[in-house]
Coordinates of C-alpha atoms in Angstrom, one line a residue:
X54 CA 98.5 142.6 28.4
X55 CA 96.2 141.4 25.4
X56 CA 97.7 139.2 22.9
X57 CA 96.8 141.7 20.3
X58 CA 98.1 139.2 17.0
X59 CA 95.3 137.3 18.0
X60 CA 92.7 139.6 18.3
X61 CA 93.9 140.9 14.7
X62 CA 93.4 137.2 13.5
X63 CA 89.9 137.1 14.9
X64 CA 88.6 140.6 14.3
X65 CA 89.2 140.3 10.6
X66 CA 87.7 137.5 10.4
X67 CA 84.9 138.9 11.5
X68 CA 84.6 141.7 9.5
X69 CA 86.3 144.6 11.1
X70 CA 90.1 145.7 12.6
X71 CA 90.9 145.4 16.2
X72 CA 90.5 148.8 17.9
X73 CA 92.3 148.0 20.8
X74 CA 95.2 147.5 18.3
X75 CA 95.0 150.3 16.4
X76 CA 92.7 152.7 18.4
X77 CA 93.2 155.9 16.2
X78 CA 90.9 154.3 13.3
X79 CA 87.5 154.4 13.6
X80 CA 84.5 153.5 11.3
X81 CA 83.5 156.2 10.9
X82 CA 86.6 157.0 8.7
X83 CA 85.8 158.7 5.2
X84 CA 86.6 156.4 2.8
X85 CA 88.1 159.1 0.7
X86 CA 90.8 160.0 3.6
X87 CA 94.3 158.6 1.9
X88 CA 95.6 158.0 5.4
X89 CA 92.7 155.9 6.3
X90 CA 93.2 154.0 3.1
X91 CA 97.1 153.2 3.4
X92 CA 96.2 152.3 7.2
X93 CA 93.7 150.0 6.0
X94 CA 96.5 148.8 3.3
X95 CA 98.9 148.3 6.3
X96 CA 95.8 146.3 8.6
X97 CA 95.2 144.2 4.9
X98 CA 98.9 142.5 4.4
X99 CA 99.1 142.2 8.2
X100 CA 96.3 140.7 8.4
X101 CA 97.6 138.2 5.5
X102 CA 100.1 137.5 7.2
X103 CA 98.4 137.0 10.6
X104 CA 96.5 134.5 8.1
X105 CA 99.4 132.9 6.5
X106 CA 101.3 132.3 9.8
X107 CA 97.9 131.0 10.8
X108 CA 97.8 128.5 7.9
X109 CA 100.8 127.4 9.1
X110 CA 100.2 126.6 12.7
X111 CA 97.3 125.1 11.8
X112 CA 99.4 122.6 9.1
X113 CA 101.9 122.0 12.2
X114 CA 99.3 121.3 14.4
X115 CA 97.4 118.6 12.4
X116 CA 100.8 117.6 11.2
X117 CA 101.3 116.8 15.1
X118 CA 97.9 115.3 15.5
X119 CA 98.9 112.7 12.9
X120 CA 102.0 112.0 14.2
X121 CA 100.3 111.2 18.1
X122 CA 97.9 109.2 16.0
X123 CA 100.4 107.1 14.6
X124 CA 100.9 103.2 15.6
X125 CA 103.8 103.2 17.8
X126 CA 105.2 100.3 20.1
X127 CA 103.6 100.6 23.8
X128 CA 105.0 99.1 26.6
X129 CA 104.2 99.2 30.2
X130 CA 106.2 97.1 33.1
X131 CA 105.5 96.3 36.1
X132 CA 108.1 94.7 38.8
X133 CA 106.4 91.7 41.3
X134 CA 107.4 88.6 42.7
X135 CA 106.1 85.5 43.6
X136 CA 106.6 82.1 45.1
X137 CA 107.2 79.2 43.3
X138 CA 108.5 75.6 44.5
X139 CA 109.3 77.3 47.7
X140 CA 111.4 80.2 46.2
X141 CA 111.0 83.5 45.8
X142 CA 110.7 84.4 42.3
X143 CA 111.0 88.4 41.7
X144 CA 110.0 89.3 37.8
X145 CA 109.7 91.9 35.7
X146 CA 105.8 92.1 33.6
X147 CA 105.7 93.6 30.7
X148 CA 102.3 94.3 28.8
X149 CA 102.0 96.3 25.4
X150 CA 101.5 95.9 22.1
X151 CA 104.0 95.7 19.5
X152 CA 103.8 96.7 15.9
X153 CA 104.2 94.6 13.2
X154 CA 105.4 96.6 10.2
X155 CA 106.0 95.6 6.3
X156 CA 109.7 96.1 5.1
X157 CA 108.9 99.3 4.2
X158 CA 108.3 100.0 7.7
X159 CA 104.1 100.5 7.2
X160 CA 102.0 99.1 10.2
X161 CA 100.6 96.1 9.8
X162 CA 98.9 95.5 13.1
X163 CA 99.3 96.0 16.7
X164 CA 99.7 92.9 18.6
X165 CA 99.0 92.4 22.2
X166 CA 101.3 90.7 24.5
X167 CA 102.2 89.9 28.6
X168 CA 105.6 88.9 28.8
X169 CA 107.4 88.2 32.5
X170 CA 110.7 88.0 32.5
X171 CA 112.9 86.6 35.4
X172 CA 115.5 88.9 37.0
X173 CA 118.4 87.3 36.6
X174 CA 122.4 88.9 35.3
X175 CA 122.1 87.3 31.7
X176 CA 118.8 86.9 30.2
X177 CA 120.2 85.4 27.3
X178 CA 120.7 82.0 29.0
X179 CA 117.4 82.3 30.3
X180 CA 115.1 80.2 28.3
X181 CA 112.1 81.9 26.9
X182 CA 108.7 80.3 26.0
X183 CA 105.9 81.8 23.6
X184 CA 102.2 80.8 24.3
X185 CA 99.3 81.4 22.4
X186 CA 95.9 79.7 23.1
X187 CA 93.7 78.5 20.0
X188 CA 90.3 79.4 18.5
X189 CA 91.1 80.2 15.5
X190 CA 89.6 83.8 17.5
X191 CA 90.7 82.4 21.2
X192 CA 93.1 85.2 23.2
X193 CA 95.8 83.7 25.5
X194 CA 93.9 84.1 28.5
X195 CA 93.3 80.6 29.6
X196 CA 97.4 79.1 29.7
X197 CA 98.1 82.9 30.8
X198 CA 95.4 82.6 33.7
X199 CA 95.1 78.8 34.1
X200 CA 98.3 77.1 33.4
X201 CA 101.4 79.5 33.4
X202 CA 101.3 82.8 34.4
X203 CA 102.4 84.2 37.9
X204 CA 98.5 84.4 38.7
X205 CA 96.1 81.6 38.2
X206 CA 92.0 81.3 38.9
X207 CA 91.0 78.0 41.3
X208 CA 88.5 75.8 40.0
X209 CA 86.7 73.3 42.2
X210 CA 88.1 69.8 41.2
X211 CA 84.6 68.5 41.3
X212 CA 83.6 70.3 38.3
X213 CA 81.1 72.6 40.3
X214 CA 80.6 75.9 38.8
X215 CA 82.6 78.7 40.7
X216 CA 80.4 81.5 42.0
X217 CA 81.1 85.2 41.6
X218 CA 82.6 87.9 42.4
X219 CA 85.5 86.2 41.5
X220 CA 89.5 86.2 42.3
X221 CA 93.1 85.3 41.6
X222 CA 95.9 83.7 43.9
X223 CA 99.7 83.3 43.3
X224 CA 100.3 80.4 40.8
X225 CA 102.9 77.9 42.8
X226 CA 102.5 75.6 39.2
X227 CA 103.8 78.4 37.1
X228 CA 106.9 77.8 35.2
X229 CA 108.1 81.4 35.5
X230 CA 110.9 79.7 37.4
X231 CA 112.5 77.7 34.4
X232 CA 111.3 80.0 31.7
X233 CA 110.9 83.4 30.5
X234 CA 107.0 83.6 29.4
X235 CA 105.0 85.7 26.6
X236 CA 101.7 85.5 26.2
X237 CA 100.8 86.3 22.2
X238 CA 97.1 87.6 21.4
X239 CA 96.8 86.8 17.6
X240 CA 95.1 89.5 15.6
X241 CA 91.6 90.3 16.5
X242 CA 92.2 88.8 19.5
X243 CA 92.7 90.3 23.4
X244 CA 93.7 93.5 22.3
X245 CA 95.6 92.9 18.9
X246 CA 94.4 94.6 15.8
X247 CA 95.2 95.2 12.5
X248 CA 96.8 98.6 11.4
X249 CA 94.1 101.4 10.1
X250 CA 93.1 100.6 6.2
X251 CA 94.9 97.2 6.5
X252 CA 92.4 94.2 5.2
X253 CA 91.9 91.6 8.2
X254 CA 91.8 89.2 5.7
X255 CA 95.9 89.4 6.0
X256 CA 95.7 87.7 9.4
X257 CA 92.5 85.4 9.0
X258 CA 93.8 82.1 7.8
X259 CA 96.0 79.4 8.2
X260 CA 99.0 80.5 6.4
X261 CA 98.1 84.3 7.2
X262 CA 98.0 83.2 11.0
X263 CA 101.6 81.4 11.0
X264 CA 103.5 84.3 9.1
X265 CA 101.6 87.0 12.2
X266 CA 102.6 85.2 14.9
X267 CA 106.0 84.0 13.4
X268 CA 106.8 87.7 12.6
X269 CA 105.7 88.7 16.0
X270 CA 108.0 86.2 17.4
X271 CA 111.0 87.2 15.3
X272 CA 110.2 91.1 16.3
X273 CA 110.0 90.1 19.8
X274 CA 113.4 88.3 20.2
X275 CA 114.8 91.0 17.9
X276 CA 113.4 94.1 19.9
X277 CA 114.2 92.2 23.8
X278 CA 117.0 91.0 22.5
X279 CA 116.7 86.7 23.3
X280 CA 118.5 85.6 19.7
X281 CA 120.8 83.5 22.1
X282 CA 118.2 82.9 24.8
X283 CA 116.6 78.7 24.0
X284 CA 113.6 79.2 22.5
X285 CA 110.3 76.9 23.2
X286 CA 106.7 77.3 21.2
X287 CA 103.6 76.5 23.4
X288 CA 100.2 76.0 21.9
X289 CA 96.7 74.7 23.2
X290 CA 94.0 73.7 21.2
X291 CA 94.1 74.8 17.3
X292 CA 97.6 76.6 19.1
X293 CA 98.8 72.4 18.4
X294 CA 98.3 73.3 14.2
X295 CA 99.9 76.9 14.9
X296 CA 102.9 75.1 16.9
X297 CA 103.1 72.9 14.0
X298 CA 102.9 75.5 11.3
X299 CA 105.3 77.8 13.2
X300 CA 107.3 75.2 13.6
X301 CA 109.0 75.1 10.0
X302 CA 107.9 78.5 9.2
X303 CA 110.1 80.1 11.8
X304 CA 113.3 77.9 10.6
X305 CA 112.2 78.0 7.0
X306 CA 111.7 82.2 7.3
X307 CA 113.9 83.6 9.8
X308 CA 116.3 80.3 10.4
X309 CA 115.3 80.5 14.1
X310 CA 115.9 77.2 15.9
X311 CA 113.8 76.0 18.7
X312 CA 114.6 73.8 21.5
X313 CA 111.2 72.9 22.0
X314 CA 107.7 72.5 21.4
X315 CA 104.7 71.9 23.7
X316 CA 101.2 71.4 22.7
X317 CA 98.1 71.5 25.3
X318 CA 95.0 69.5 24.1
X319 CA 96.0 69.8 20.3
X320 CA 94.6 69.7 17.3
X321 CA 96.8 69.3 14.1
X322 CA 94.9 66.5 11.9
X323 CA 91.5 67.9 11.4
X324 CA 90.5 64.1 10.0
X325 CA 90.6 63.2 13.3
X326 CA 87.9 65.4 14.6
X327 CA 85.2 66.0 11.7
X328 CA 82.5 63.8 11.7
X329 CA 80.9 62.8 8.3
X330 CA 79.1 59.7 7.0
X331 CA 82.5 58.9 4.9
X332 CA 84.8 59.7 7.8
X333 CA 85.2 57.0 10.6
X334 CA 88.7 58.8 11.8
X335 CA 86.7 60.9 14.7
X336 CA 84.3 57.7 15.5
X337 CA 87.3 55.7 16.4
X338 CA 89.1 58.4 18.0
X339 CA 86.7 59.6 20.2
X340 CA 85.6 56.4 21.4
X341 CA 87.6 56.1 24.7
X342 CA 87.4 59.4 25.9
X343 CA 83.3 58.4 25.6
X344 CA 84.1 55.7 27.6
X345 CA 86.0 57.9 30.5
X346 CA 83.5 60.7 30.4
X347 CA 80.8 57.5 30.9
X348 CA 83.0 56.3 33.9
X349 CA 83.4 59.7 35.1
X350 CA 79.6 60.0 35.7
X351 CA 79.3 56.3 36.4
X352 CA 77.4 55.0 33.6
X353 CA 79.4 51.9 32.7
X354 CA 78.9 48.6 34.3
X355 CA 79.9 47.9 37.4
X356 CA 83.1 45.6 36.0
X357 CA 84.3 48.9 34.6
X358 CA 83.5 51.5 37.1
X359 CA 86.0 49.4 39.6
X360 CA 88.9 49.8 37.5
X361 CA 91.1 53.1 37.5
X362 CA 90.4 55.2 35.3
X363 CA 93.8 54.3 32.9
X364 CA 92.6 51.1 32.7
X365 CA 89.2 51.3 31.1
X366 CA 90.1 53.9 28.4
X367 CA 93.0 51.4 27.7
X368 CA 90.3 48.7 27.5
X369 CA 88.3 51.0 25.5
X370 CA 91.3 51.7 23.2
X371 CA 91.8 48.1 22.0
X372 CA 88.4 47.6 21.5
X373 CA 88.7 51.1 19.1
X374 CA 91.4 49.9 16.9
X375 CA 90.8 46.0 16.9
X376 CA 87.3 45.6 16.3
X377 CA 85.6 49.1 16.3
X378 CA 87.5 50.4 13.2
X379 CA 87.2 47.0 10.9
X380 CA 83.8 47.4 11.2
X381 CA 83.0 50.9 10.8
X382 CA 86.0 50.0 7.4
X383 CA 83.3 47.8 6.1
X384 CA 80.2 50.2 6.0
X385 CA 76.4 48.7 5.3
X386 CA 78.7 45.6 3.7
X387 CA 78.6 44.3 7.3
X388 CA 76.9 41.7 8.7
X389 CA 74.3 41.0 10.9
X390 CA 76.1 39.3 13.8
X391 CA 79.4 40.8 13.9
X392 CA 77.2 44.8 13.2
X393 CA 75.3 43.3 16.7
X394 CA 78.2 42.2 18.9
X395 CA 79.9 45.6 17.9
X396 CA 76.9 47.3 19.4
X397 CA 76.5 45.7 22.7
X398 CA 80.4 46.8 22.9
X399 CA 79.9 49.8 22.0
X400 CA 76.9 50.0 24.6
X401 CA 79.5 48.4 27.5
X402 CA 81.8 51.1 26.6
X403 CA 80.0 54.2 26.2
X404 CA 76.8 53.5 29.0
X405 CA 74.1 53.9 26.1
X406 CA 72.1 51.5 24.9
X407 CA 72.1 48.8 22.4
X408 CA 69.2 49.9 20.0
X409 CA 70.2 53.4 20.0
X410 CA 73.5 53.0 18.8
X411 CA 72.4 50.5 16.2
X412 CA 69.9 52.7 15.2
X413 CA 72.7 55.5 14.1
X414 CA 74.5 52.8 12.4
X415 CA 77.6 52.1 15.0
X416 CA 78.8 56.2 14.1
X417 CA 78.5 58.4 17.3
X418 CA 79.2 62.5 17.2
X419 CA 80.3 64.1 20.3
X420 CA 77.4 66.2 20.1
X421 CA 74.9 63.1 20.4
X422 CA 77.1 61.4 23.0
X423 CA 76.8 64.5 24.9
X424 CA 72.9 65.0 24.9
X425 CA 72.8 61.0 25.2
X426 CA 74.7 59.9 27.9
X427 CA 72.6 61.8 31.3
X428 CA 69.4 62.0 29.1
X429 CA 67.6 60.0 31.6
X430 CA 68.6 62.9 34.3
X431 CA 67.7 65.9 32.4
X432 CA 71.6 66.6 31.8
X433 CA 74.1 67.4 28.7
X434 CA 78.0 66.9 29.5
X435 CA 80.3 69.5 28.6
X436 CA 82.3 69.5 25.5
X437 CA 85.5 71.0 26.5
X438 CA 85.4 69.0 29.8
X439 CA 82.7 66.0 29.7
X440 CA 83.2 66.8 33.8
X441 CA 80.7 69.2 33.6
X442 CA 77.3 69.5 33.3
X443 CA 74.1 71.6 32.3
X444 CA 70.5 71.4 32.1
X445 CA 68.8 72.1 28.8
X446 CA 65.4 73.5 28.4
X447 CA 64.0 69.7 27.3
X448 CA 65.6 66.4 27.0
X449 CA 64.0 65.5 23.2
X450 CA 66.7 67.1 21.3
X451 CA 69.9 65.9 19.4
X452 CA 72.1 68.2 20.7
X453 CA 73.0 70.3 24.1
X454 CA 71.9 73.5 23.4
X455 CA 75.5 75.1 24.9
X456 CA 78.7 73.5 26.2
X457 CA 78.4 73.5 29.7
X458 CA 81.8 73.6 30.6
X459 CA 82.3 76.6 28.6
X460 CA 79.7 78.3 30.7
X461 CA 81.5 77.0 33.5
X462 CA 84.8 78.7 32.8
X463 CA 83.9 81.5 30.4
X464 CA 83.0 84.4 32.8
X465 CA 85.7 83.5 35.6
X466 CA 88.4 84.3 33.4
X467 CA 87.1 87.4 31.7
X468 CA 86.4 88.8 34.5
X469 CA 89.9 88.2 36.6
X470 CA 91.3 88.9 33.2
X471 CA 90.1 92.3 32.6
X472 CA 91.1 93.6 36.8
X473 CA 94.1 92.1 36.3
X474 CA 95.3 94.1 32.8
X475 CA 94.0 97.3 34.6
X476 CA 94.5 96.5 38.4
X477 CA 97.9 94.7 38.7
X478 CA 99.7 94.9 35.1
X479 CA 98.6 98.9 34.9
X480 CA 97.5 98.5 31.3
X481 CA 94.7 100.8 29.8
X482 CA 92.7 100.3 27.3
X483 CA 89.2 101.0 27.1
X484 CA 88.5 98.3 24.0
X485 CA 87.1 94.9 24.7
X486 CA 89.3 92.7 25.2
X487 CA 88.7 89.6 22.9
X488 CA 88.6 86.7 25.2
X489 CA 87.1 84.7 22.8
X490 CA 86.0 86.1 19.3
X491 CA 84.1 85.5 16.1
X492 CA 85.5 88.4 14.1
X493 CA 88.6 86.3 12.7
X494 CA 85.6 84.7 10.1
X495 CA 85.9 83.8 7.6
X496 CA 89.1 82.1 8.1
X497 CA 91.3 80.6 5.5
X498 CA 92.6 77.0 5.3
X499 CA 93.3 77.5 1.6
X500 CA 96.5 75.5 1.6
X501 CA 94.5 72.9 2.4
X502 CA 91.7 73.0 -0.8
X503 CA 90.5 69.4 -1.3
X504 CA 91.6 67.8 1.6
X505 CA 91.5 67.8 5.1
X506 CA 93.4 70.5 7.5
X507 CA 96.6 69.0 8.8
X508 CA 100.1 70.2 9.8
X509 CA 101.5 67.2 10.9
X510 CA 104.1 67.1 8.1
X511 CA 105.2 70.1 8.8
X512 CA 106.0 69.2 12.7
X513 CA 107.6 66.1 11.3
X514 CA 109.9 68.2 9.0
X515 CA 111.2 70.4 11.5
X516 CA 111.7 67.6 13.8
X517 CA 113.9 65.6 11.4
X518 CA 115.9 68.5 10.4
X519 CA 116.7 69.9 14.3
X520 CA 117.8 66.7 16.2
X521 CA 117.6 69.0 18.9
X522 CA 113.4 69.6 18.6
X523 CA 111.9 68.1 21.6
X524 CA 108.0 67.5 21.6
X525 CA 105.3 67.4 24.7
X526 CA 102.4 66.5 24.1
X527 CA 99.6 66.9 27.6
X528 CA 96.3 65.2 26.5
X529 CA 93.0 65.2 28.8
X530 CA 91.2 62.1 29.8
X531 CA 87.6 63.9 29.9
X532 CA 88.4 66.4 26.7
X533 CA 85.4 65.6 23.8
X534 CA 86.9 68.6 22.1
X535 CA 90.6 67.4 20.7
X536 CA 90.5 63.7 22.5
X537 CA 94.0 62.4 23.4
X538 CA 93.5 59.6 21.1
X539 CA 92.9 61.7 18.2
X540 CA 96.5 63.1 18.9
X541 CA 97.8 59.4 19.2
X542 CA 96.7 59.0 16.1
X543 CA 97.8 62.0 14.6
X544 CA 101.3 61.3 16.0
X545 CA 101.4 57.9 15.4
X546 CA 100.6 58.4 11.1
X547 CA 103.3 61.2 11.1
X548 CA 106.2 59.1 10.4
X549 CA 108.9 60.1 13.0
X550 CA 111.8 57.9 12.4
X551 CA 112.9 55.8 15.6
X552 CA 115.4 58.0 16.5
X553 CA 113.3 61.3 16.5
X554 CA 110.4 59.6 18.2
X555 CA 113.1 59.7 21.1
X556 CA 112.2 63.2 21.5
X557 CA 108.8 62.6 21.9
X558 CA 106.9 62.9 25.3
X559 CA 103.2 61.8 25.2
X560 CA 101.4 62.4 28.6
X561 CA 97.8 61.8 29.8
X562 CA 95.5 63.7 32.5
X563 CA 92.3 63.5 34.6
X564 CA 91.1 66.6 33.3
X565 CA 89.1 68.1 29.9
X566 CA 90.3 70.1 27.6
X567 CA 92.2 72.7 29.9
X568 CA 93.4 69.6 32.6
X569 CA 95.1 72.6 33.7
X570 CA 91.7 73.8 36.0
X571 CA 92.1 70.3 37.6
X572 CA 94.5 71.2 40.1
X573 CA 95.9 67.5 40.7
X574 CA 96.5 67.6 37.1
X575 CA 98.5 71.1 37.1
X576 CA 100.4 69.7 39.5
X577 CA 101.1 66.7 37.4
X578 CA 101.6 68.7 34.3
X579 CA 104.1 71.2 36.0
X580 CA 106.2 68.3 37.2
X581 CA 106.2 66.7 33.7
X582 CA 107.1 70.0 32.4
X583 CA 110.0 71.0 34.8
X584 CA 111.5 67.2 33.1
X585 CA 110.5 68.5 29.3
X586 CA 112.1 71.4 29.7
X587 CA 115.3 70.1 32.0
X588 CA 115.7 67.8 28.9
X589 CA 114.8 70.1 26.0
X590 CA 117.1 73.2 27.3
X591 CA 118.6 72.1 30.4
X592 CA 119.1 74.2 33.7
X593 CA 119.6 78.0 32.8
X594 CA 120.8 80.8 35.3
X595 CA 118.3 82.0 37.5

């Protein structure tokens, strides 16, 4: 049976009746015939209405197109389970994005997240930890992949370069044990973006990035309900300055009280790490992780290269503060003799030589030190781990021409990141994930106009007004990116009174930037950790 409304519909449009609709006209009709004319009357308003009813469907329609279109929350879970610390840990994964909205309920973005949640009868006295990795423009992908998640990739603990195809195995370090975990992909980032017409300009900065990921948090808690659940912050890298901004916006915004706070490889006093003629900060600060990156490779003397490793960067240390810094203090004002016995120091600590650190004036960038030190063997060390290294295409230059430990670990976790989201976590998406990403420049440190970045006021705020705010701090030996003596410093000129500096934990490992790929020091870092958080939040139901 022919649908004959719709054959009216397109017959008129194209010029003529349908005849199988009305089969006693014809055209060859006189046009004279009144009953012709009234028919074609009767075909004219049905056909208008054929057209208005038309006009209609076709409003509903795109009316329902818009409404699919629309940015809505999108979760998709996943049950697994796992071993950890020889029991069986059964989970629930959750992976989505969730949209942040103005107050009048507007998108602002979508942000992307993996959360795994413990099974357990009241989830509320399960503690619950949110991650985010640094950049600005980084994903979470390397604490989600290398440090805390159910699944982790294996790096050789010589520093080799892994060879693919690569895989994942069970993580027996994770923490999923003691803590709920989500995994928070700032804007821009993994798969977060902002909301259709909405500037990225909103989300690009210093401030904008605190209020994102504080709002994120507060939806998150809100929409799982965990308001009673204890609540820790975990950052790595520029993650330390978010943790620290986070820190007092969170209690300042939504009066949201943390238990704790746990920064990987951080960076919160920007002083610390610029070089610049007028800045000796960084000099000082990076001097003894120079000096284990030089022991590492066994450069130093062989005095030093019999010592442990704790040892010489505490050697190393003294020397920093003690005479290092007086005399980098005193600028071309200093003399001959003392500018002479700093250098062969300097040259004892760091395995270069004597005229080539006098001949940049006692100040040494990571960047040289890292084109410097294996010059003689054709070989730059990494900057993210000085472990590592690469071979650029001559040895005359300044500068390596790429960090080699990024190239080490760069392609092993995009690519077990991507199979995982699709394979095991059932996500789909068919965007790029942003492991690690450029398009959050410009970014905005406008708060911090005429001076240098740094949030460590902030942390010590938050800490004084919450007695309860427990700190970790995990710093690597080998990491020329955010050294662990730049954080010393940074915690040490914050001005914790005696009694909050009790809840401070400062601990050191034989790893880079991510220790975490060094698998004696995951181990290490997961038992400090399980202490941090037995102290911070105490055992919750399982």
């Amino acid at each position: 049976m022919p649908n004959h409304r719709s054959n009216q519909q397109v017959h008129w449009r194209s010029g003529g009746p349908c005849l199988e609709c009305f089969p006693n006209i014809t055209t060859e009709m006189d046009p004279m015939n009144w009953k012709c004319f009234a028919s074609l009357l009767v075909l004219f308003f049905l056909n208008a209405q054929v057209n208005a009813d038309d006009t209609t469907s076709s409003k509903d329609t795109a009316a329902d197109e818009k409404s699919s279109d629309e940015l809505t929350d999108k979760f998709v879970t996943t049950e697994h389970s796992f071993s950890v610390a020889g029991e069986t840990i059964d989970y629930t994964a959750t992976a989505g994005r969730l949209v942040m909205q103005t107050d009048e309920l507007d998108p602002k973005a979508e942000v992307f997240f993996v959360s795994y949640t413990r099974k357990t009868d009241d989830v509320t006295k399960r503690p619950i930890t949110f991650c985010f990795n640094g950049g600005p423009g980084s994903s979470s992908v390397w604490l989600h992949l290398g440090m805390l998640g159910p699944k982790i990739i294996r790096f050789p603990d010589d520093a080799s370069f892994l060879r693919p195809p690569y895989h994942l195995d069970e993580n027996h370090q994770s923490l999923l044990d003691i803590t709920d975990l989500v995994f928070i992909d700032p804007v821009s980032t993994g798969y977060s973006r902002p909301a259709k017409d909405v500037n990225k300009s909103e989300f690009h900065g210093y401030n904008e990035d605190v209020r994102s990921v504080g709002q994120f948090i507060h939806d998150y808690t809100t929409i799982f309900e965990r308001w009673l659940s204890p609540k820790v912050i975990l950052g790595e890298s520029y993650g330390g300055l978010r943790v620290a901004g986070l820190s007092g916006y969170l209690r300042d915004h939504y009066k949201m009280e943390l238990n704790g706070a746990v920064v990987i490889s951080g960076a919160i006093n920007f002083q610390t790490l610029r070089f610049s003629p007028s800045n000796d900060v960084p000099d000082v600060c990076f001097l003894p992780t120079y000096t284990a990156t030089a022991w590492y490779h066994k450069q130093l003397n062989d005095e030093l290269q019999s010592l442990p490793l704790a040892d010489v960067v505490a050697e190393s240390e003294k020397f920093a503060y003690r005479q290092y810094a007086p005399a980098l203090l005193k600028g071309t004002s200093i003399g001959k003799k003392e500018r002479e016995r700093v250098a062969k120091e300097l040259a004892r600590l760091t395995g270069l030589t004597e005229d080539y650190l006098l001949s940049s004036n006692l100040k040494l960038s990571m960047q040289r030190f890292g084109k410097e030190l294996l010059r003689d063997e054709g070989l730059t060390v990494g900057r993210f781990d000085g472990r590592y290294t690469s071979i650029d295409r001559d040895s005359a230059g300044e500068t390596p021409e790429f960090d080699a430990s990024g190239a080490a670990i760069f392609g092993p976790f995009t690519a077990c990141l991507n199979d995982y989201m699709h394979r095991d976590l059932n996500y789909k998406d068919r965007r790029v994930y942003e492991i690690l990403t450029g398009n959050v420049h410009p970014w905005s440190y406008k708060p911090f106009e005429g001076r240098y970045v740094d949030a460590s006021e902030t942390l010590r705020g938050a800490m004084a007004a919450n007695p309860s705010l427990k700190l970790f701090v995990a710093c690597g030996y080998f990491d020329l990116a955010t050294p662990h003596f730049a954080m010393e410093y940074t915690i040490d000129h914050m001005g914790l009174s005696p009694e909050r500096s009790k809840n401070l934990t400062i601990k050191h490992y034989e790893g880079g930037h991510m220790m975490y790929i060094h698998e004696p020091s995951l181990k290490q870092l997961r038992k400090d950790l399980v202490e941090f958080y037995d102290e911070a939040v105490g055992h919750s139901a399982d």
